[in-house]
XYZ file of C-alpha atoms in Angstrom:
674
model
C 0.000 0.000 0.000
C 1.254 3.445 -0.889
C 2.040 5.952 1.773
C -0.544 8.362 2.940
C 1.064 11.176 1.059
C 0.634 9.202 -2.137
C -3.007 8.516 -1.376
C -3.768 12.141 -0.635
C -4.864 13.128 -4.154
C -7.428 10.329 -4.187
C -9.592 11.446 -1.299
C -8.242 14.732 -0.002
C -5.255 16.331 1.648
C -2.714 14.605 3.861
C -4.461 14.296 7.211
C -1.230 14.683 9.145
C -0.806 18.228 7.835
C -4.310 19.424 8.674
C -4.616 21.811 11.645
C -7.214 21.531 14.335
C -10.844 22.430 13.534
C -10.822 25.731 15.441
C -7.663 26.843 13.615
C -9.251 26.036 10.281
C -12.445 27.874 11.154
C -10.516 30.993 12.172
C -8.580 30.923 8.929
C -11.670 30.293 6.853
C -13.348 33.437 8.140
C -10.800 35.388 6.102
C -10.607 33.092 3.109
C -12.319 33.695 -0.218
C -13.107 30.557 -2.146
C -13.719 32.358 -5.410
C -10.375 31.370 -6.967
C -11.526 27.767 -6.898
C -14.477 28.420 -9.153
C -14.103 30.878 -11.966
C -11.832 31.960 -14.753
C -14.101 33.625 -17.283
C -12.450 34.711 -20.487
C -15.097 37.408 -20.940
C -16.042 38.687 -17.514
C -13.751 37.233 -14.910
C -13.480 40.501 -13.099
C -17.197 41.015 -12.883
C -17.964 38.009 -10.765
C -19.164 38.781 -7.314
C -16.767 38.715 -4.491
C -17.216 36.635 -1.445
C -18.262 37.959 1.832
C -15.863 38.865 4.577
C -17.536 36.751 7.254
C -18.723 33.196 7.284
C -21.618 31.385 8.910
C -20.796 28.723 11.483
C -22.250 25.927 9.368
C -20.149 26.913 6.354
C -16.934 27.151 8.393
C -17.540 23.792 10.064
C -18.268 22.068 6.761
C -15.114 23.414 5.126
C -13.123 22.289 8.147
C -14.749 18.865 7.893
C -14.043 18.631 4.171
C -10.350 19.231 4.792
C -10.117 16.625 7.573
C -12.223 13.760 6.254
C -10.539 10.409 5.833
C -11.013 8.393 2.619
C -13.413 6.037 4.406
C -15.528 8.919 5.702
C -15.745 10.402 2.226
C -16.799 7.020 0.933
C -19.611 6.854 3.497
C -20.732 10.411 2.729
C -21.099 9.737 -0.980
C -22.535 6.264 -0.366
C -25.112 7.814 1.956
C -25.959 10.411 -0.688
C -26.435 7.615 -3.210
C -28.681 5.572 -0.882
C -30.937 8.515 -0.053
C -31.027 9.443 -3.723
C -32.067 5.883 -4.517
C -34.837 5.957 -1.915
C -36.397 9.320 -2.714
C -35.867 8.765 -6.450
C -37.795 5.497 -6.473
C -40.458 6.891 -4.154
C -41.004 9.950 -6.340
C -41.298 7.786 -9.446
C -43.933 5.469 -8.013
C -45.697 8.448 -6.409
C -46.328 9.932 -9.849
C -48.404 6.828 -10.557
C -50.241 6.797 -7.228
C -51.205 10.486 -7.250
C -53.850 10.233 -10.004
C -55.397 7.263 -8.187
C -55.386 9.194 -4.911
C -57.218 12.196 -6.381
C -59.593 9.916 -8.270
C -60.442 8.081 -5.037
C -61.772 11.400 -3.724
C -63.608 11.930 -7.072
C -61.391 14.971 -7.650
C -59.005 13.889 -10.396
C -58.912 17.418 -11.827
C -57.418 18.583 -8.480
C -54.176 16.832 -9.428
C -52.824 20.105 -10.832
C -53.819 21.941 -7.643
C -51.969 19.443 -5.445
C -48.890 19.609 -7.666
C -49.100 23.397 -7.540
C -49.281 23.276 -3.744
C -46.102 21.209 -3.696
C -44.348 23.679 -5.970
C -45.331 26.679 -3.831
C -44.050 24.950 -0.693
C -40.807 24.006 -2.428
C -40.215 27.568 -3.625
C -40.450 28.860 -0.051
C -38.552 26.033 1.640
C -35.373 25.930 -0.435
C -33.874 29.360 0.338
C -34.871 28.892 3.977
C -33.296 25.448 4.199
C -30.115 26.787 2.610
C -29.960 29.576 5.197
C -30.552 27.186 8.095
C -27.937 24.766 6.750
C -25.401 27.599 6.679
C -26.285 28.774 10.195
C -26.700 25.452 12.034
C -25.124 22.801 9.827
C -25.904 20.147 7.233
C -26.716 17.315 9.655
C -29.499 19.239 11.390
C -31.326 19.987 8.144
C -30.968 16.424 6.828
C -32.394 15.048 10.097
C -35.306 17.501 10.056
C -36.055 16.734 6.418
C -36.273 13.016 7.204
C -38.831 13.714 9.933
C -41.012 15.888 7.686
C -40.726 13.366 4.862
C -41.925 10.423 6.942
C -44.694 12.261 8.825
C -46.048 13.697 5.585
C -46.258 10.298 3.918
C -47.945 8.829 6.992
C -50.661 11.504 6.870
C -51.137 11.056 3.120
C -51.527 7.298 3.323
C -54.149 7.534 6.102
C -56.040 10.595 4.833
C -59.822 10.446 4.653
C -60.328 13.544 2.525
C -58.501 15.602 -0.043
C -57.862 18.266 2.619
C -55.968 15.959 4.962
C -54.161 14.554 1.931
C -53.040 18.085 1.037
C -51.850 18.647 4.616
C -49.694 15.530 4.380
C -48.465 16.637 0.971
C -47.224 19.929 2.443
C -45.188 18.164 5.149
C -43.913 15.606 2.655
C -42.856 18.334 0.239
C -40.942 20.182 2.955
C -38.918 17.050 3.676
C -38.473 16.143 0.021
C -37.374 19.644 -0.961
C -34.881 19.918 1.903
C -33.192 16.600 1.181
C -32.891 17.287 -2.551
C -31.285 20.648 -1.780
C -28.990 19.332 0.949
C -27.637 16.522 -1.207
C -26.643 19.055 -3.863
C -25.051 21.281 -1.224
C -23.111 18.322 0.191
C -21.844 17.482 -3.287
C -20.720 21.105 -3.639
C -19.002 20.896 -0.232
C -16.937 17.870 -1.211
C -16.179 18.438 -4.918
C -14.422 21.013 -7.054
C -16.101 23.099 -9.749
C -14.475 21.040 -12.477
C -16.025 17.791 -11.227
C -19.246 19.378 -9.942
C -21.498 18.329 -12.834
C -20.286 14.732 -12.753
C -20.776 14.331 -9.017
C -24.068 16.208 -8.959
C -25.525 13.147 -10.648
C -24.805 10.844 -7.699
C -28.302 11.378 -6.197
C -29.814 10.959 -9.662
C -27.899 7.826 -10.714
C -30.519 5.477 -9.188
C -32.949 6.603 -11.896
C -30.980 4.381 -14.266
C -32.205 1.385 -12.246
C -35.497 2.704 -10.909
C -36.911 3.439 -14.340
C -37.089 -0.263 -15.123
C -38.399 -1.477 -11.775
C -40.814 1.307 -10.805
C -43.441 0.091 -13.264
C -43.298 -3.435 -11.856
C -43.582 -2.087 -8.303
C -46.619 0.111 -8.982
C -48.304 -2.602 -11.013
C -47.780 -5.172 -8.240
C -48.908 -2.794 -5.487
C -52.077 -1.699 -7.288
C -52.867 -5.309 -8.152
C -52.636 -6.444 -4.516
C -53.662 -3.359 -2.561
C -54.268 0.388 -3.047
C -52.268 3.579 -3.424
C -52.373 4.038 0.367
C -49.971 1.175 1.016
C -47.957 2.209 -2.027
C -47.166 5.510 -0.292
C -47.251 4.292 3.313
C -44.548 1.626 2.978
C -41.981 4.375 2.409
C -42.451 5.487 6.009
C -40.260 2.485 6.842
C -38.004 2.264 3.795
C -36.858 5.884 3.657
C -35.602 6.270 7.281
C -33.572 3.078 6.927
C -31.983 4.343 3.704
C -31.112 7.682 5.320
C -29.291 6.181 8.323
C -25.781 5.855 6.771
C -25.645 9.528 5.783
C -27.197 10.706 9.052
C -24.704 8.721 11.133
C -21.738 9.927 9.074
C -22.819 13.577 9.163
C -23.482 13.365 12.901
C -19.994 11.997 13.486
C -18.462 14.725 11.337
C -20.570 17.425 12.964
C -19.507 16.459 16.492
C -15.834 16.202 15.613
C -15.673 19.543 13.787
C -17.795 21.496 16.280
C -16.088 24.815 16.958
C -14.739 25.788 20.367
C -16.921 28.212 22.346
C -14.610 31.175 21.656
C -14.757 30.476 17.912
C -18.518 30.167 17.560
C -20.490 32.732 15.652
C -22.366 35.526 17.385
C -25.562 33.622 16.770
C -24.194 30.555 18.494
C -23.328 32.522 21.647
C -26.965 33.449 22.251
C -28.195 29.949 23.039
C -28.306 30.847 26.740
C -30.828 33.557 26.075
C -33.754 32.020 24.195
C -35.424 35.317 23.443
C -32.314 36.911 21.958
C -31.554 33.730 20.097
C -35.042 33.682 18.552
C -34.716 37.276 17.369
C -31.288 36.682 15.890
C -32.393 33.453 14.255
C -35.361 35.278 12.729
C -32.941 37.847 11.314
C -30.509 35.214 10.073
C -33.155 33.378 8.026
C -34.894 36.633 7.030
C -38.252 35.652 8.486
C -40.099 38.674 7.089
C -38.737 38.035 3.613
C -39.659 34.374 3.868
C -43.245 35.084 4.932
C -43.578 37.664 2.163
C -42.228 35.242 -0.436
C -44.548 32.421 0.648
C -47.523 34.781 0.700
C -46.706 36.127 -2.748
C -46.444 32.746 -4.438
C -49.445 31.326 -2.604
C -51.735 34.245 -3.434
C -50.636 34.444 -7.068
C -50.226 30.834 -8.152
C -53.054 29.065 -6.332
C -55.952 31.125 -7.798
C -54.525 30.655 -11.289
C -54.958 26.895 -11.103
C -58.227 26.840 -9.155
C -59.861 29.296 -11.546
C -58.218 27.894 -14.650
C -59.880 29.167 -17.807
C -63.450 29.054 -16.523
C -64.933 32.527 -17.036
C -67.384 32.219 -14.143
C -64.537 31.581 -11.685
C -62.799 34.798 -12.667
C -65.918 36.728 -11.731
C -65.641 35.411 -8.186
C -64.011 37.956 -5.799
C -62.539 35.073 -3.790
C -60.315 34.317 -6.780
C -59.531 37.827 -8.023
C -58.774 39.535 -4.686
C -56.052 37.070 -3.533
C -54.424 37.324 -6.951
C -54.317 41.132 -6.795
C -52.946 41.105 -3.235
C -50.277 38.609 -4.264
C -49.135 40.846 -7.119
C -48.934 43.798 -4.717
C -46.638 41.748 -2.464
C -44.057 41.390 -5.265
C -42.668 44.964 -4.986
C -43.039 44.760 -1.192
C -40.771 41.712 -1.153
C -38.224 43.411 -3.420
C -38.108 46.598 -1.326
C -37.729 44.647 1.908
C -34.917 42.492 0.568
C -33.031 45.493 -0.816
C -33.508 47.971 2.026
C -34.909 46.316 5.156
C -33.418 42.843 5.557
C -30.226 42.496 7.614
C -29.531 39.091 6.069
C -31.465 39.060 2.772
C -33.105 35.814 1.793
C -32.146 36.576 -1.795
C -28.665 38.097 -2.359
C -29.707 40.778 -4.820
C -26.160 41.883 -5.573
C -25.637 38.471 -7.181
C -28.741 38.710 -9.327
C -27.183 41.522 -11.371
C -24.646 39.006 -12.688
C -25.866 37.536 -15.985
C -24.268 34.256 -15.009
C -26.879 34.123 -12.232
C -30.092 35.561 -13.666
C -29.687 33.792 -17.007
C -29.144 30.453 -15.242
C -32.213 31.008 -13.051
C -34.309 31.763 -16.124
C -33.084 28.667 -18.002
C -33.854 26.399 -15.046
C -37.302 27.894 -14.522
C -38.273 27.731 -18.193
C -37.055 24.133 -18.459
C -39.513 23.022 -15.811
C -42.183 25.366 -17.142
C -42.022 23.713 -20.576
C -41.792 20.155 -19.246
C -44.643 20.421 -16.756
C -46.961 21.953 -19.341
C -46.725 18.750 -21.389
C -45.984 16.352 -18.536
C -48.429 17.272 -15.773
C -51.182 15.040 -17.171
C -48.875 12.752 -19.142
C -49.702 9.604 -17.163
C -53.423 10.111 -17.742
C -52.783 10.623 -21.466
C -50.634 7.476 -21.632
C -53.406 5.357 -20.118
C -56.391 6.941 -21.865
C -55.099 8.193 -25.226
C -52.312 5.656 -25.914
C -53.829 2.666 -24.053
C -50.552 1.738 -22.353
C -50.739 -0.685 -19.417
C -49.874 0.672 -15.966
C -46.375 -0.815 -15.959
C -45.434 0.626 -19.353
C -46.968 4.014 -18.573
C -44.949 4.268 -15.354
C -41.727 3.443 -17.173
C -42.398 5.963 -19.935
C -43.083 8.587 -17.291
C -39.579 7.875 -15.957
C -37.827 8.209 -19.323
C -37.191 11.911 -18.769
C -35.209 11.239 -15.591
C -33.542 8.069 -16.878
C -32.177 9.446 -20.118
C -31.375 12.762 -18.453
C -29.057 10.920 -16.065
C -27.483 8.847 -18.847
C -26.633 11.879 -20.957
C -25.800 14.004 -17.906
C -23.108 11.645 -16.608
C -21.504 11.564 -20.057
C -21.703 15.354 -20.252
C -20.075 15.562 -16.819
C -17.034 13.737 -18.200
C -16.949 16.003 -21.252
C -17.124 19.100 -19.050
C -14.399 17.699 -16.806
C -12.111 17.367 -19.809
C -12.918 20.608 -21.657
C -13.936 22.779 -18.646
C -16.618 24.702 -20.533
C -20.389 24.824 -20.050
C -22.162 27.305 -22.302
C -22.068 25.553 -25.677
C -23.347 22.306 -24.184
C -26.175 24.164 -22.439
C -27.262 25.923 -25.643
C -27.265 22.665 -27.628
C -29.390 21.054 -24.919
C -32.035 23.795 -25.009
C -32.340 23.545 -28.799
C -32.722 19.755 -28.693
C -35.351 20.140 -25.965
C -37.483 22.239 -28.311
C -36.997 19.695 -31.105
C -38.250 16.945 -28.776
C -41.432 18.895 -28.065
C -41.906 19.193 -31.820
C -41.840 15.392 -32.050
C -44.465 15.147 -29.298
C -46.701 17.604 -31.166
C -46.630 15.162 -34.081
C -47.593 12.208 -31.843
C -49.960 13.454 -29.090
C -52.117 10.320 -28.883
C -53.370 7.154 -30.535
C -53.231 3.446 -29.766
C -51.330 2.533 -32.961
C -47.738 1.295 -32.873
C -46.584 4.347 -34.863
C -48.110 6.784 -32.384
C -46.642 4.910 -29.438
C -43.173 4.793 -31.015
C -43.320 8.527 -31.738
C -44.325 9.303 -28.163
C -41.520 7.140 -26.764
C -38.966 8.712 -29.117
C -40.033 12.207 -28.107
C -39.790 11.425 -24.397
C -36.332 9.884 -24.858
C -35.106 12.974 -26.700
C -36.564 15.196 -23.971
C -34.547 13.308 -21.372
C -31.307 13.233 -23.357
C -31.485 16.948 -24.084
C -32.236 17.866 -20.459
C -29.043 16.128 -19.361
C -27.093 18.611 -21.454
C -28.222 21.666 -19.526
C -30.043 20.944 -16.242
C -27.030 20.273 -13.989
C -24.491 22.190 -16.125
C -26.620 25.303 -15.582
C -26.510 24.652 -11.835
C -22.722 24.397 -12.002
C -22.666 27.632 -13.995
C -24.525 29.558 -11.306
C -22.340 28.065 -8.553
C -19.255 29.220 -10.465
C -20.493 32.814 -10.227
C -20.138 33.155 -6.450
C -17.907 32.457 -3.478
C -18.284 29.379 -1.301
C -20.259 31.418 1.230
C -23.024 31.948 -1.310
C -23.043 28.482 -2.899
C -25.764 27.119 -0.596
C -28.143 30.061 -0.986
C -27.574 30.219 -4.749
C -28.226 26.492 -5.024
C -31.390 26.955 -2.981
C -32.400 29.894 -5.151
C -31.680 27.873 -8.297
C -33.843 25.000 -7.090
C -36.525 27.492 -6.046
C -36.713 28.726 -9.613
C -36.854 25.072 -10.616
C -40.042 24.906 -8.585
C -41.252 28.279 -9.870
C -41.133 26.727 -13.315
C -42.967 23.673 -12.019
C -45.640 25.868 -10.461
C -46.085 27.911 -13.627
C -46.230 24.728 -15.677
C -48.864 23.153 -13.465
C -50.798 26.438 -13.462
C -50.852 26.703 -17.223
C -51.478 23.010 -17.858
C -54.243 22.992 -15.254
C -55.848 26.034 -16.851
C -55.703 24.507 -20.335
C -56.900 21.125 -19.078
C -59.848 22.406 -17.049
C -60.903 24.903 -19.700
C -60.734 22.689 -22.772
C -60.990 18.990 -21.877
C -64.565 18.830 -20.612
C -66.053 20.858 -23.506
C -64.044 18.731 -25.957
C -65.328 15.517 -24.376
C -68.898 16.791 -24.532
C -68.533 17.647 -28.215
C -66.846 14.334 -29.086
C -69.427 12.232 -27.196
C -72.494 14.123 -28.396
C -73.427 11.244 -30.726
C -74.311 8.879 -27.849
C -77.286 9.241 -25.462
C -75.469 9.215 -22.074
C -75.243 12.909 -21.167
C -73.268 12.238 -17.961
C -70.501 10.215 -19.611
C -68.312 13.228 -20.434
C -68.439 14.453 -16.829
C -67.684 10.949 -15.508
C -64.631 10.584 -17.749
C -63.393 14.050 -16.812
C -63.579 13.328 -13.072
C -62.499 9.660 -12.991
C -60.971 8.651 -16.337
C -59.226 5.426 -15.290
C -62.371 3.664 -14.143
C -64.511 4.729 -17.100
C -62.126 4.063 -20.003
C -61.602 0.472 -18.874
C -65.234 -0.137 -19.848
C -64.645 0.947 -23.462
C -61.919 -1.060 -25.279
C -59.814 0.456 -28.036
C -61.653 0.222 -31.348
C -65.091 1.069 -30.031
C -66.641 4.312 -31.228
C -66.850 5.804 -27.748
C -63.200 5.006 -26.941
C -62.084 6.527 -30.244
C -63.965 9.712 -29.358
C -62.310 9.764 -25.926
C -58.855 9.256 -27.467
C -59.474 12.065 -29.946
C -60.423 14.438 -27.110
C -57.343 13.709 -25.003
C -55.132 13.782 -28.097
C -56.241 17.294 -29.043
C -55.594 18.623 -25.527
C -52.147 17.011 -25.303
C -51.182 18.524 -28.663
C -52.195 21.952 -27.373
C -50.077 21.436 -24.242
C -47.016 20.424 -26.289
C -47.382 23.421 -28.613
C -47.461 25.676 -25.568
C -44.312 24.034 -24.194
C -42.521 24.499 -27.507
C -43.168 28.246 -27.493
C -41.812 28.433 -23.932
C -38.521 27.002 -25.233
C -37.841 30.083 -27.373
C -36.989 32.441 -24.474
C -35.150 29.563 -22.761
C -32.738 29.363 -25.705
C -32.235 33.132 -25.592
C -31.350 33.031 -21.882
C -28.944 30.143 -22.519
C -27.138 32.313 -25.061
C -26.830 35.037 -22.395
C -24.959 32.772 -19.945
C -21.307 33.245 -19.092
C -18.803 30.735 -20.423
C -16.470 30.172 -17.444
C -13.464 27.903 -17.611
C -13.717 25.627 -14.601
C -10.606 25.115 -12.495
C -9.624 23.471 -9.249
C -6.447 24.311 -7.403
C -4.068 21.580 -6.285
C -4.896 22.437 -2.667
C -8.521 21.485 -3.155
C -8.152 18.164 -4.969
C -10.964 16.058 -3.536
C -12.891 12.863 -4.029
C -14.960 14.674 -6.652
C -11.929 15.229 -8.901
C -10.496 11.748 -9.028
C -13.309 9.543 -10.294
C -13.909 11.412 -13.586
C -10.150 11.592 -14.111
C -9.761 7.842 -13.694
C -12.688 7.105 -16.004
C -11.269 9.378 -18.704
C -7.855 7.788 -18.313
C -9.268 4.278 -18.624
C -11.141 5.244 -21.795
C -8.013 6.827 -23.256
C -5.796 3.865 -22.439
C -8.222 1.175 -23.588
C -8.258 2.724 -27.051
C -4.481 2.201 -27.259
C -4.246 -1.411 -26.054
C -4.252 -4.371 -28.433
C -6.351 -7.468 -27.765
C -4.031 -9.005 -25.236
C -5.679 -10.372 -22.087
C -2.480 -10.524 -20.074
C -1.485 -6.949 -20.806
C -5.033 -5.743 -20.221
C -5.024 -7.435 -16.828
C -1.703 -5.801 -15.928
C -3.006 -2.475 -17.149
C -5.979 -2.516 -14.793
C -3.864 -3.594 -11.827
C -1.385 -0.774 -12.374
C -4.043 1.884 -12.950
C -6.056 1.080 -9.852
C -2.996 1.642 -7.650
C -1.899 4.923 -9.263
C -2.619 8.290 -7.592
C -5.241 10.226 -9.504
C -3.034 13.249 -10.131
C -0.477 11.004 -11.894
C -3.007 9.871 -14.499
C -2.312 11.677 -17.775
C -3.476 10.815 -21.323
C -0.570 9.558 -23.445
C 0.508 11.086 -26.722
C 0.187 9.237 -30.025
C 3.857 8.301 -29.885
C 3.443 6.926 -26.366
C 0.519 4.792 -27.508
C 2.529 3.300 -30.360
C 5.471 2.758 -28.019
C 3.249 0.836 -25.609
C 1.252 -1.072 -28.203
C 4.240 -2.521 -30.053
C 6.579 -3.139 -27.144
C 7.494 -6.858 -26.837
C 5.500 -8.773 -24.270
C 8.553 -10.369 -22.666
C 10.074 -7.090 -21.491
C 9.484 -5.697 -18.055
C 7.897 -2.548 -19.470
C 4.857 -4.506 -20.658
C 3.917 -5.115 -17.046
C 3.572 -1.414 -16.306
C 4.025 1.934 -17.915
C 7.103 3.843 -18.955
C 8.309 6.513 -16.596
C 7.911 9.263 -19.150
C 4.133 8.601 -19.294
C 3.757 9.896 -15.750
C 4.197 13.361 -14.311
C 4.526 14.477 -10.754
C 1.399 15.671 -8.958
C 2.862 19.137 -8.601
C 2.949 19.643 -12.380
C -0.569 18.447 -13.053
C -3.325 20.997 -13.621
C -6.351 19.252 -12.208
């Protein structure tokens, strides 16, 4: 085994040279992390500077990152993967159970309202969770999110009305939103900018597996029992999956806790509960948070409830909240700019086009997808006549193929260190995919089904080119002190897009579907059939097989609405492409001091790919190659020149050099620009 100094590049710095936690924290208060992130050929000087002070949670996490052993890093990333697997699979099967849940209350059309409620909660929670994670620490927020997650699912699975179901959904969404955010923040804590995109996909990697098993799970659950057990069983599964990360973070948190004389001013007020409450309220910007939640709630909720029904817009109970919500928008802006001591939204960052353009791209991505995808499962069952298992898998294609392309893009970005061109290509392909879906909006024929599947695959592949790269772009625009809040803000705009998408799709659906069904079914005598299909489509369509006149009329109705939704999504892509063109094009770097676990894996993968292309079909030499590579420090791995490849490929087997690599193919770690 190599010495610890040789192992250092693999999983962090030499532990023997790391000072004590309180020394690190004191130093970090004066340290600006910005050099680790950005080298923009166009606007390097315009990037925002970091702050002069640092929250206790940020200082402790940077101290922990410097002191972690290789095994602890392994457990951190393994824990991230396990939680990502759990919430990823749960969210995929939930998308199948939700329509059944709303239909069981005879309120299937309320699906958009429930999804909107989740989006509004997520928008408010993410900046708050980021603030709390910076003030208190990562472990505390992960533990709290697990509690909310489990309690929310328990209430949902035992709810007796749509109102109690919505209450459980709110708690569930708080937990879900916090854990998604915290996993991304943890990845940012333990990886460099250059490897950020690659490692951001760790929580999403389980989608590669879950896509193919989620359909079997939902089909088996609904065949044996109901949606209640389908949701309720995760009250046991999820806490078990979260234990490895919770235990590891707790151990790290206790070991890196700052000494009393090094704690932040906020931490010194624990003895005085009243003062602590006031300071905590200031730290998380309580007034700004309440204003933000009120604004989104009053604006977005009436839009979906009213939809496009003219009579609803004449109701003061719909119009007045909407007007008040719009009034709160300038109130929120004025408070954040002039009144807040610790603004929820760092407005000085929003003037950077690397920030506001990235926020717009992320929001419009979800806006466009949710417009066509909010009722996609219903369309798959009713208009395409897919079985439950196939419909669930198709619904997961967006995530599955997004992860597949995203991991590959992460390697490309690691090698070329640029983001903008990949992001722009992704946005253009996303619009092309929606064009394919406009051509195939419904129909039970094999051609229609193949077109729908092809369009969904292209949607997923294209999203992998710009979803996480845009997140890395916005993180590259700020210092480490602002990474958490910018990530929370980025994910908030992710949910703003989701909310707008569910609003618009709900409005189009409620305004057009029922009249279309009535017109299509006017030839038959049952005047209540259109209303029955609109409120509970899954039960009714099973009574009318494909090929019957009534089923054809139903398919035609759903097909026309889905086409309208896809056309709307395609138009939303136009400004998204424009904002992608406005992004910065930073060159991502990582200094030798900050080589971490996040830098080494992509480097090894790229090296293996490069070397395998130069090796002849020789099992013995291939075996020796793998043995030598797996024991080589990451910073020594360098792609060989063409001459080196020829030298290796044609060297006689009997010589000693065939059992390793020539000395000139390696460079010292100090000369490597990682």
